[in-house]
CSV table of C-alpha atoms in Angstrom, one decimal:
chain,number,residue,atom,x,y,z
E,447,GLN,CA,67.5,312.8,3.2
E,448,ALA,CA,67.4,316.6,3.9
E,449,ARG,CA,67.7,318.5,7.2
E,450,LEU,CA,66.9,322.0,8.3
E,451,VAL,CA,69.5,324.0,10.4
E,452,GLU,CA,68.5,327.1,12.2
E,453,SER,CA,70.6,330.0,13.6
E,454,GLY,CA,70.5,333.4,14.9
E,455,GLY,CA,68.5,333.4,17.9
E,456,GLY,CA,69.4,335.0,21.2
E,457,LEU,CA,68.6,337.6,23.9
E,458,VAL,CA,67.7,341.3,22.7
E,459,GLN,CA,66.3,344.0,24.5
E,460,PRO,CA,62.8,345.5,23.5
E,461,GLY,CA,63.1,347.5,20.3
E,462,GLY,CA,66.4,345.7,19.3
E,463,SER,CA,66.7,343.5,16.1
E,464,LEU,CA,67.6,339.9,15.2
E,465,ARG,CA,68.0,338.2,12.0
E,466,LEU,CA,67.3,334.1,11.7
E,467,SER,CA,68.5,331.9,9.1
E,468,CYS,CA,67.4,328.4,8.2
E,469,THR,CA,69.3,326.3,5.5
E,470,ALA,CA,68.1,323.2,4.0
E,471,SER,CA,71.2,320.5,3.6
E,472,GLY,CA,71.4,317.2,2.0
E,473,SER,CA,69.6,315.7,-1.0
E,474,VAL,CA,67.4,318.7,-1.8
E,475,PHE,CA,65.6,318.8,-5.2
E,476,GLU,CA,63.1,321.5,-4.7
E,477,ILE,CA,61.4,323.5,-2.2
E,478,TYR,CA,57.9,324.2,-2.4
E,479,TYR,CA,57.1,326.0,0.8
E,480,MET,CA,59.1,328.0,3.4
E,481,GLY,CA,57.8,329.3,6.7
E,482,TRP,CA,58.6,330.5,10.2
E,483,TYR,CA,56.5,329.5,13.1
E,484,ARG,CA,57.0,330.2,16.9
E,485,GLN,CA,55.7,328.7,20.1
E,486,ALA,CA,55.7,330.8,23.3
E,487,PRO,CA,55.6,328.8,26.6
E,488,GLY,CA,51.8,327.5,27.3
E,489,LYS,CA,50.8,328.7,23.8
E,490,GLN,CA,50.5,326.6,20.4
E,491,ARG,CA,52.9,327.0,17.7
E,492,GLU,CA,51.9,329.9,15.1
E,493,LEU,CA,52.7,331.1,12.1
E,494,VAL,CA,54.7,334.0,11.8
E,495,ALA,CA,55.5,334.6,8.1
E,496,ALA,CA,55.8,332.2,5.0
E,497,PHE,CA,56.2,332.0,1.4
E,498,PRO,CA,52.9,330.0,0.6
E,499,THR,CA,54.0,330.0,-3.3
E,500,ASP,CA,57.1,331.6,-5.1
E,501,ASN,CA,55.7,335.0,-5.4
E,502,THR,CA,53.6,335.6,-2.5
E,503,THR,CA,54.2,336.2,1.4
E,504,ASN,CA,52.0,335.9,4.3
E,505,TYR,CA,52.8,337.6,7.6
E,506,ALA,CA,50.9,337.2,11.2
E,507,ASP,CA,49.0,340.4,12.2
E,508,SER,CA,51.1,340.7,14.9
E,509,VAL,CA,54.5,341.2,13.2
E,510,LYS,CA,53.2,343.2,10.1
E,511,GLY,CA,55.7,346.0,9.4
E,512,ARG,CA,58.3,344.9,11.9
E,513,PHE,CA,59.4,341.2,10.6
E,514,THR,CA,60.6,340.8,7.0
E,515,ILE,CA,60.6,337.0,5.4
E,516,SER,CA,63.3,336.6,2.6
E,517,ARG,CA,65.2,333.8,1.0
E,518,ASP,CA,68.3,332.7,-1.1
E,519,SER,CA,67.2,330.1,-3.2
E,520,ALA,CA,70.7,329.3,-4.6
E,521,LYS,CA,71.6,328.7,-1.0
E,522,ASN,CA,68.4,326.9,-0.1
E,523,THR,CA,68.1,329.5,2.8
E,524,MET,CA,65.5,331.4,4.4
E,525,TYR,CA,65.7,334.3,6.5
E,526,LEU,CA,63.8,336.2,9.2
E,527,GLN,CA,64.6,339.8,9.9
E,528,MET,CA,62.8,341.0,13.2
E,529,ASN,CA,62.8,344.5,13.9
E,530,SER,CA,61.3,346.5,17.0
E,531,LEU,CA,61.2,343.5,18.9
E,532,THR,CA,58.6,343.3,21.8
E,533,PRO,CA,58.7,340.9,24.9
E,534,GLU,CA,55.6,339.5,23.4
E,535,ASP,CA,57.8,338.2,20.5
E,536,THR,CA,59.5,335.9,23.0
E,537,ALA,CA,59.4,332.2,21.7
E,538,VAL,CA,61.1,329.2,20.2
E,539,TYR,CA,61.1,330.1,16.2
E,540,TYR,CA,61.0,327.1,14.0
E,541,CYS,CA,61.7,326.9,10.3
E,542,ASN,CA,59.4,324.7,8.2
E,543,PHE,CA,60.1,323.4,4.4
E,544,GLY,CA,58.1,321.6,2.2
E,545,LEU,CA,60.6,320.0,0.1
E,546,SER,CA,61.5,317.3,-2.2
E,547,SER,CA,64.4,314.8,-1.7
E,548,ASN,CA,65.8,311.7,-2.9
E,549,PHE,CA,63.2,310.5,-0.3
E,550,GLY,CA,60.3,312.0,-2.0
E,551,PHE,CA,58.2,314.9,-1.0
E,552,ASP,CA,58.1,315.7,2.9
E,553,ASP,CA,57.9,318.2,5.5
E,554,TYR,CA,60.6,319.2,7.5
E,555,TRP,CA,61.1,321.2,10.7
E,556,GLY,CA,64.4,323.3,12.1
E,557,GLN,CA,65.3,322.2,15.6
E,558,GLY,CA,64.3,325.5,17.0
E,559,THR,CA,66.2,328.8,18.2
E,560,GLN,CA,65.1,330.7,21.2
E,561,VAL,CA,64.6,334.3,20.8
E,562,THR,CA,64.2,336.4,24.1
E,563,VAL,CA,63.2,340.0,24.2
E,564,SER,CA,63.9,341.4,27.8
E,565,SER,CA,65.5,344.4,29.6
């Protein structure tokens, strides 16, 4: 079975930057979908950025021009570079992969990493 491990969250001042990472480990055959989501207190989980297919990217309007999603397929790793952070970006960030393993195709979520933007 596969699992996702996230890293890179923390406390940053407004205008600062952070980079999140998410790595799939275990029995990973192929990754079909990669995405970052976030959930702020009292709000629903929302899409931040994703690779819906190999050659396309999607971004939430609120992060366009500030966040960049990228990946290293050889390492089964996805990144989220977050620049010009604002307090409105404060949330728990989750990675999501759709992948196939020796258990078949399934949807996996990371454990979540807290991003806090505050002075």
